[in-house]
Tab-separated table of C-alpha atoms in Angstrom:
chain	number	residue	atom	x	y	z
A	1	MET	CA	0.000	0.000	0.000
A	2	LEU	CA	2.929	2.331	0.619
A	3	ASP	CA	4.153	1.642	-2.912
A	4	PHE	CA	0.747	2.579	-4.324
A	5	LEU	CA	0.768	5.884	-2.442
A	6	LEU	CA	4.294	6.665	-3.621
A	7	TYR	CA	3.302	5.753	-7.191
A	8	PHE	CA	0.371	8.140	-7.060
A	9	LEU	CA	2.424	11.031	-5.641
A	10	GLY	CA	5.256	10.588	-8.144
A	11	LEU	CA	7.681	9.574	-5.382
A	12	LYS	CA	8.292	5.944	-6.320
A	13	THR	CA	11.884	4.921	-7.091
A	14	TRP	CA	13.574	1.721	-8.239
A	15	TYR	CA	17.035	0.162	-8.109
A	16	THR	CA	17.952	1.461	-11.538
A	17	SER	CA	20.716	3.502	-13.123
A	18	PHE	CA	18.158	6.067	-14.377
A	19	TRP	CA	18.973	8.933	-11.984
A	20	PRO	CA	15.533	10.638	-11.628
A	21	CYS	CA	14.007	7.327	-10.473
A	22	LYS	CA	17.104	5.828	-8.882
A	23	LYS	CA	16.837	4.328	-5.410
A	24	ASN	CA	19.855	3.963	-3.148
A	25	LYS	CA	19.921	1.346	-0.440
A	26	SER	CA	23.186	2.544	1.075
A	27	LEU	CA	22.637	5.505	3.402
A	28	LYS	CA	25.286	6.073	6.032
A	29	SER	CA	27.142	2.801	6.228
A	30	ILE	CA	30.372	2.037	8.040
A	31	ASN	CA	32.513	0.735	5.203
A	32	ILE	CA	35.471	-0.259	7.359
A	33	LEU	CA	33.323	-2.666	9.329
A	34	LYS	CA	31.907	-3.982	6.062
A	35	LEU	CA	35.406	-4.962	4.974
A	36	MET	CA	35.993	-6.630	8.346
A	37	GLU	CA	32.720	-8.547	8.274
A	38	ASP	CA	34.346	-11.943	7.668
A	39	GLU	CA	37.434	-11.266	9.760
A	40	THR	CA	36.152	-10.205	13.168
A	41	PRO	CA	33.835	-11.664	15.809
A	42	SER	CA	32.719	-8.137	16.708
A	43	PRO	CA	29.097	-7.175	15.944
A	44	ILE	CA	28.548	-5.452	12.591
A	45	LEU	CA	26.815	-2.082	12.600
A	46	MET	CA	25.831	-2.234	8.917
A	47	SER	CA	22.123	-1.450	8.810
A	48	TYR	CA	22.104	-0.279	5.211
A	49	GLN	CA	23.797	-2.406	2.587
A	50	ILE	CA	24.707	-1.587	-0.987
A	51	ARG	CA	22.623	-3.102	-3.739
A	52	LYS	CA	23.805	-2.947	-7.327
A	53	THR	CA	21.587	-1.047	-9.743
A	54	ASN	CA	20.235	-2.450	-12.973
A	55	LYS	CA	20.322	-0.679	-16.311
A	56	PRO	CA	16.745	-0.348	-17.685
A	57	ASP	CA	15.844	-1.298	-21.247
A	58	LYS	CA	14.392	1.246	-23.692
A	59	CYS	CA	10.785	0.496	-22.776
A	60	ASN	CA	11.386	0.894	-19.031
A	61	LEU	CA	13.540	3.947	-19.667
A	62	PHE	CA	10.655	5.569	-21.564
A	63	LEU	CA	8.188	4.721	-18.772
A	64	MET	CA	10.541	6.104	-16.141
A	65	GLY	CA	10.974	9.274	-18.162
A	66	LEU	CA	7.197	9.592	-18.427
A	67	TYR	CA	6.869	9.002	-14.696
A	68	THR	CA	9.491	11.679	-14.007
A	69	PHE	CA	7.453	14.116	-16.116
A	70	TYR	CA	4.364	13.165	-14.073
A	71	SER	CA	6.287	13.979	-10.882
A	72	PHE	CA	7.284	17.349	-12.348
A	73	ILE	CA	3.629	18.125	-13.136
A	74	ILE	CA	2.703	17.455	-9.497
A	75	PHE	CA	5.494	19.782	-8.389
A	76	LEU	CA	4.168	22.492	-10.722
A	77	ILE	CA	0.656	22.091	-9.291
A	78	LEU	CA	2.084	22.754	-5.826
A	79	CYS	CA	3.998	25.787	-7.100
A	80	VAL	CA	1.052	27.555	-8.767
A	81	GLN	CA	-0.293	29.175	-5.594
A	82	PRO	CA	3.104	30.513	-4.371
A	83	ILE	CA	3.887	31.884	-7.846
A	84	TYR	CA	0.434	33.466	-8.068
A	85	THR	CA	0.780	35.156	-4.671
A	86	ILE	CA	4.231	36.527	-5.551
A	87	PHE	CA	2.874	38.028	-8.750
A	88	MET	CA	-0.193	39.519	-7.040
A	89	TYR	CA	1.867	40.949	-4.173
A	90	MET	CA	4.115	42.717	-6.673
A	91	GLN	CA	0.986	44.194	-8.240
A	92	ASN	CA	-0.998	45.157	-5.107
A	93	GLN	CA	1.463	45.165	-2.170
A	94	ASN	CA	-1.213	43.456	-0.035
A	95	ILE	CA	0.288	41.739	2.997
A	96	LYS	CA	-2.272	38.899	2.845
A	97	TYR	CA	-0.559	37.639	-0.306
A	98	LEU	CA	2.665	37.219	1.667
A	99	SER	CA	0.874	35.219	4.340
A	100	SER	CA	-0.547	32.914	1.667
A	101	LEU	CA	2.837	32.712	-0.058
A	102	PHE	CA	4.779	31.482	2.982
A	103	ALA	CA	2.003	29.097	4.039
A	104	HIS	CA	1.802	27.393	0.636
A	105	LEU	CA	5.544	27.500	-0.015
A	106	ASN	CA	5.926	24.647	2.458
A	107	LEU	CA	4.269	22.195	0.064
A	108	PRO	CA	6.769	22.327	-2.844
A	109	VAL	CA	9.609	22.327	-0.286
A	110	MET	CA	8.159	19.176	1.316
A	111	TYR	CA	7.719	17.568	-2.088
A	112	ILE	CA	11.378	18.133	-2.995
A	113	PHE	CA	12.400	16.643	0.352
A	114	GLU	CA	10.140	13.611	-0.120
A	115	LYS	CA	11.426	13.101	-3.667
A	116	MET	CA	14.964	12.854	-2.305
A	117	TYR	CA	14.030	11.011	0.888
A	118	PHE	CA	12.205	8.161	-0.834
A	119	ARG	CA	15.252	7.497	-2.975
A	120	THR	CA	16.504	5.706	0.146
A	121	ASN	CA	15.130	2.746	2.119
A	122	HIS	CA	15.132	4.610	5.438
A	123	LEU	CA	11.366	4.533	6.000
A	124	GLU	CA	11.039	0.907	4.893
A	125	ILE	CA	13.467	-0.196	7.621
A	126	HIS	CA	11.562	1.517	10.428
A	127	LEU	CA	7.972	1.211	9.224
A	128	LYS	CA	5.859	-1.547	10.760
A	129	CYS	CA	2.145	-2.279	10.105
A	130	LYS	CA	2.433	-0.415	6.812
A	131	LYS	CA	-1.172	-0.943	5.746
A	132	PHE	CA	-2.657	0.600	8.893
A	133	LYS	CA	-0.300	3.568	8.826
A	134	ILE	CA	-0.917	4.369	5.170
A	135	ILE	CA	-4.660	4.171	5.831
A	136	THR	CA	-4.084	6.727	8.610
A	137	ILE	CA	-2.435	9.107	6.127
A	138	ILE	CA	-5.219	8.717	3.561
A	139	THR	CA	-7.946	9.080	6.205
A	140	SER	CA	-6.394	12.317	7.492
A	141	CYS	CA	-6.310	13.607	3.912
A	142	ILE	CA	-10.002	12.793	3.375
A	143	ILE	CA	-11.042	14.454	6.651
A	144	SER	CA	-9.064	17.577	5.737
A	145	ILE	CA	-10.740	17.809	2.318
A	146	ILE	CA	-14.221	17.328	3.831
A	147	LEU	CA	-13.566	20.158	6.299
A	148	ASN	CA	-12.477	22.360	3.388
A	149	PHE	CA	-15.713	21.643	1.531
A	150	ILE	CA	-17.751	22.679	4.556
A	151	ASP	CA	-16.359	26.188	4.096
A	152	ILE	CA	-15.859	26.081	0.334
A	153	THR	CA	-17.118	29.652	-0.138
A	154	SER	CA	-13.992	30.988	1.574
A	155	PHE	CA	-11.929	29.774	-1.388
A	156	TYR	CA	-13.757	32.097	-3.787
A	157	ASN	CA	-11.426	35.020	-3.151
A	158	GLU	CA	-8.722	36.977	-4.896
A	159	TYR	CA	-5.946	35.395	-2.797
A	160	TYR	CA	-6.514	31.934	-4.238
A	161	TRP	CA	-5.454	31.350	-7.841
A	162	LEU	CA	-8.519	29.281	-8.793
A	163	HIS	CA	-10.845	32.250	-8.419
A	164	ILE	CA	-9.901	33.219	-11.991
A	165	PHE	CA	-12.070	30.343	-13.272
A	166	ASN	CA	-15.746	31.258	-13.479
A	167	ASN	CA	-16.735	27.755	-14.539
A	168	ASN	CA	-17.743	25.681	-11.514
A	169	ILE	CA	-16.813	22.385	-13.170
A	170	VAL	CA	-13.274	23.585	-13.855
A	171	PHE	CA	-13.007	25.163	-10.403
A	172	PHE	CA	-14.082	22.071	-8.461
A	173	SER	CA	-12.069	19.699	-10.659
A	174	LEU	CA	-8.852	21.656	-10.156
A	175	ILE	CA	-9.395	22.320	-6.472
A	176	ILE	CA	-10.002	18.631	-5.720
A	177	ILE	CA	-6.836	17.666	-7.626
A	178	GLU	CA	-4.777	20.255	-5.757
A	179	TRP	CA	-6.225	19.314	-2.378
A	180	ILE	CA	-5.628	15.588	-2.857
A	181	TYR	CA	-1.974	16.023	-3.789
A	182	SER	CA	-1.224	18.766	-1.266
A	183	ARG	CA	-2.884	17.032	1.680
A	184	LEU	CA	-1.321	13.641	0.923
A	185	ILE	CA	2.134	15.214	0.632
A	186	LEU	CA	1.662	17.128	3.900
A	187	PHE	CA	0.364	14.182	5.928
A	188	LEU	CA	2.903	11.796	4.392
A	189	PHE	CA	5.687	14.070	5.631
A	190	VAL	CA	4.235	14.523	9.125
A	191	TYR	CA	3.249	10.895	9.707
A	192	CYS	CA	6.513	9.513	8.323
A	193	PHE	CA	8.408	11.528	10.906
A	194	ILE	CA	6.019	10.368	13.644
A	195	PHE	CA	6.305	6.711	12.615
A	196	ILE	CA	10.098	6.853	12.559
A	197	MET	CA	10.279	8.622	15.919
A	198	ASN	CA	7.933	6.013	17.377
A	199	SER	CA	10.336	3.362	16.135
A	200	HIS	CA	13.255	5.033	17.924
A	201	ILE	CA	11.176	5.549	21.074
A	202	SER	CA	10.195	1.863	21.090
A	203	ARG	CA	13.852	0.868	20.743
A	204	PHE	CA	14.789	3.044	23.715
A	205	HIS	CA	11.943	1.601	25.759
A	206	LYS	CA	13.018	-1.950	24.910
A	207	VAL	CA	16.615	-1.242	25.924
A	208	VAL	CA	15.521	-0.001	29.351
A	209	ILE	CA	13.305	-3.067	29.850
A	210	ASP	CA	16.085	-5.438	28.754
A	211	LEU	CA	18.556	-3.746	31.071
A	212	ASP	CA	16.135	-3.888	33.958
A	213	LYS	CA	15.428	-7.586	33.352
A	214	ASN	CA	19.104	-8.333	32.823
A	215	GLU	CA	18.427	-9.674	29.316
A	216	PHE	CA	21.954	-8.750	28.248
A	217	ASP	CA	23.583	-10.942	30.864
A	218	PHE	CA	24.234	-14.110	28.819
A	219	GLU	CA	26.601	-16.775	30.057
A	220	GLU	CA	28.625	-17.187	26.871
A	221	ASN	CA	28.791	-13.524	25.812
A	222	VAL	CA	30.310	-10.370	27.134
A	223	CYS	CA	27.134	-8.598	28.158
A	224	LEU	CA	28.703	-5.127	28.349
A	225	SER	CA	29.853	-5.420	24.724
A	226	ASN	CA	26.314	-6.331	23.704
A	227	ILE	CA	24.952	-3.305	25.536
A	228	ILE	CA	27.475	-1.007	23.869
A	229	TYR	CA	26.645	-2.522	20.493
A	230	GLU	CA	22.894	-2.096	20.956
A	231	ILE	CA	23.114	1.523	22.118
A	232	THR	CA	25.640	2.420	19.412
A	233	LYS	CA	23.370	0.944	16.767
A	234	ILE	CA	20.412	2.978	18.026
A	235	ARG	CA	22.550	6.092	18.102
A	236	ASN	CA	23.653	5.515	14.513
A	237	GLU	CA	20.041	5.121	13.376
A	238	ILE	CA	18.996	8.312	15.173
A	239	GLU	CA	21.866	10.263	13.608
A	240	ILE	CA	20.634	9.169	10.183
A	241	THR	CA	17.104	10.311	11.009
A	242	ILE	CA	18.404	13.666	12.238
A	243	ASP	CA	20.434	14.096	9.045
A	244	PHE	CA	17.268	13.572	6.996
A	245	PHE	CA	14.724	15.611	8.943
A	246	ASN	CA	16.638	18.345	10.762
A	247	ASN	CA	16.863	20.833	7.876
A	248	ILE	CA	13.393	20.243	6.427
A	249	ILE	CA	11.686	20.662	9.814
A	250	SER	CA	13.625	23.886	10.400
A	251	ILE	CA	12.669	25.252	6.975
A	252	THR	CA	8.972	24.401	7.250
A	253	THR	CA	8.824	25.792	10.790
A	254	ILE	CA	10.339	29.094	9.669
A	255	LEU	CA	8.088	29.448	6.602
A	256	GLY	CA	4.934	28.557	8.521
A	257	GLY	CA	5.924	30.796	11.434
A	258	ILE	CA	6.430	33.784	9.126
A	259	SER	CA	3.048	33.148	7.506
A	260	LEU	CA	1.316	32.901	10.881
A	261	ALA	CA	3.019	36.057	12.158
A	262	ILE	CA	1.964	38.048	9.074
A	263	PHE	CA	-1.599	36.765	9.341
A	264	ILE	CA	-1.856	37.718	13.040
A	265	ARG	CA	-0.343	41.119	12.308
A	266	ASP	CA	-2.962	41.661	9.595
A	267	VAL	CA	-6.053	40.631	11.593
A	268	PHE	CA	-4.872	42.535	14.683
A	269	PRO	CA	-4.185	46.089	13.488
A	270	GLU	CA	-1.667	48.186	15.423
A	271	ASN	CA	-2.940	49.499	18.787
A	272	ASN	CA	-6.274	47.791	18.193
A	273	PHE	CA	-7.323	44.595	19.951
A	274	ILE	CA	-10.452	44.166	17.844
A	275	ILE	CA	-10.009	41.356	15.317
A	276	ASN	CA	-10.171	42.662	11.769
A	277	PHE	CA	-11.422	39.348	10.391
A	278	GLU	CA	-12.829	39.488	6.874
A	279	ASP	CA	-14.656	36.696	5.062
A	280	HIS	CA	-11.746	35.743	2.830
A	281	ASP	CA	-9.433	35.430	5.859
A	282	ARG	CA	-11.081	32.089	6.516
A	283	TYR	CA	-9.281	30.818	3.409
A	284	LEU	CA	-5.925	31.518	5.045
A	285	LEU	CA	-7.047	29.796	8.234
A	286	HIS	CA	-7.133	26.397	6.512
A	287	PRO	CA	-3.375	26.100	5.724
A	288	LEU	CA	-2.421	27.847	8.974
A	289	ILE	CA	-4.490	25.459	11.106
A	290	LEU	CA	-2.898	22.522	9.285
A	291	TYR	CA	0.518	24.072	9.963
A	292	ILE	CA	-0.196	24.487	13.689
A	293	ILE	CA	-1.549	20.938	14.033
A	294	SER	CA	1.419	19.427	12.194
A	295	GLN	CA	3.890	21.419	14.296
A	296	MET	CA	2.175	20.275	17.483
A	297	MET	CA	2.386	16.647	16.350
A	298	LEU	CA	6.081	17.026	15.530
A	299	LEU	CA	6.793	18.754	18.847
A	300	ILE	CA	4.927	16.120	20.877
A	301	ASN	CA	6.870	13.287	19.264
A	302	MET	CA	10.213	15.039	19.680
A	303	THR	CA	9.363	15.548	23.354
A	304	ARG	CA	8.467	11.848	23.717
A	305	TYR	CA	11.762	10.903	22.099
A	306	SER	CA	13.706	13.250	24.382
A	307	TYR	CA	11.996	11.739	27.435
A	308	ARG	CA	12.854	8.170	26.407
A	309	ARG	CA	16.443	9.084	25.580
A	310	ASP	CA	16.893	10.728	28.978
A	311	ALA	CA	15.400	7.635	30.632
A	312	VAL	CA	18.105	5.462	29.037
A	313	LEU	CA	20.865	7.877	30.045
A	314	LYS	CA	19.496	8.102	33.579
A	315	TYR	CA	19.404	4.327	33.914
A	316	ILE	CA	22.966	3.919	32.610
A	317	LYS	CA	24.165	6.450	35.189
A	318	SER	CA	22.271	4.744	38.013
A	319	VAL	CA	23.768	2.655	40.802
A	320	ASP	CA	21.755	-0.382	39.674
A	321	PHE	CA	23.388	-0.356	36.249
A	322	ILE	CA	26.891	0.063	37.695
A	323	HIS	CA	26.335	-2.696	40.228
A	324	ARG	CA	24.895	-5.085	37.670
A	325	PHE	CA	27.206	-4.568	34.695
A	326	LEU	CA	30.343	-2.691	35.800
A	327	THR	CA	31.191	-4.268	39.167
A	328	ARG	CA	34.187	-6.590	38.992
A	329	VAL	CA	33.341	-10.262	39.516
A	330	SER	CA	35.428	-13.344	39.986
A	331	THR	CA	36.594	-15.421	37.029
A	332	GLU	CA	34.266	-18.261	37.970
A	333	LYS	CA	31.267	-15.979	37.503
């Protein structure tokens, strides 16, 4: 089901030499340990292995080129509103256009990130119960679109590019297409981060439980080495996640924050606490509410991760851990 969603959004990649659709299975591997794999009894930290790419034939090359063009069309659909607002702001100098610009600029930025991110197998490694989680993404998209239709009149305004179409059939056809792609791309980004963070949080929780139950204390192994290996592996996986998501979360937070600040400044005039809320301002509320909700979800999961990480560190520094794993014992034991 994940593959179907990626197909539809133009994000699907394959192990091929055709660069626009090329998928890489090697992310941040430790090559030295790879060379030592057959020569050392030490645990291997290779989570991401290299897989050779295949050269596509002419038919597949044509289909991949066509699929790349389809992906570019989706990107253009996401760029229409930001381009429109830039043009209209240059014409009218209305601050509401800037608020719409920064709010909708997040979508093409997210799409570029997802296009690069899904060239790797990072999500596939961490994602469990794929069917349920993809259904969650699609369901959130459907709910968002239904809520938009409840207040569809707010989209008939000069700040939204589709108002130039007087034909209702054209208007509704285009707006549904844009909403489907934009909402799926937004929720795919947010939920992917949540799913991956949940995976890391679960790993931390399992480590604490295993330490508490003394699961690492095996008779024929050096338990401290196993603990170091397990924690180092988790750390390596988290570093990879941070490398992927750190910049994109910072960018989207800044763009959305600027949009929200401009919107608040516009509806609350200077030295006036009465809300200057016009009918077409409801249109801007839709992307801003989605931005606030997504930021809250990201913040909650980062807080959960931080709590679990601190729990592991606290346990390792505790007297129980030192007594159980670091106290010298006799050779017989």
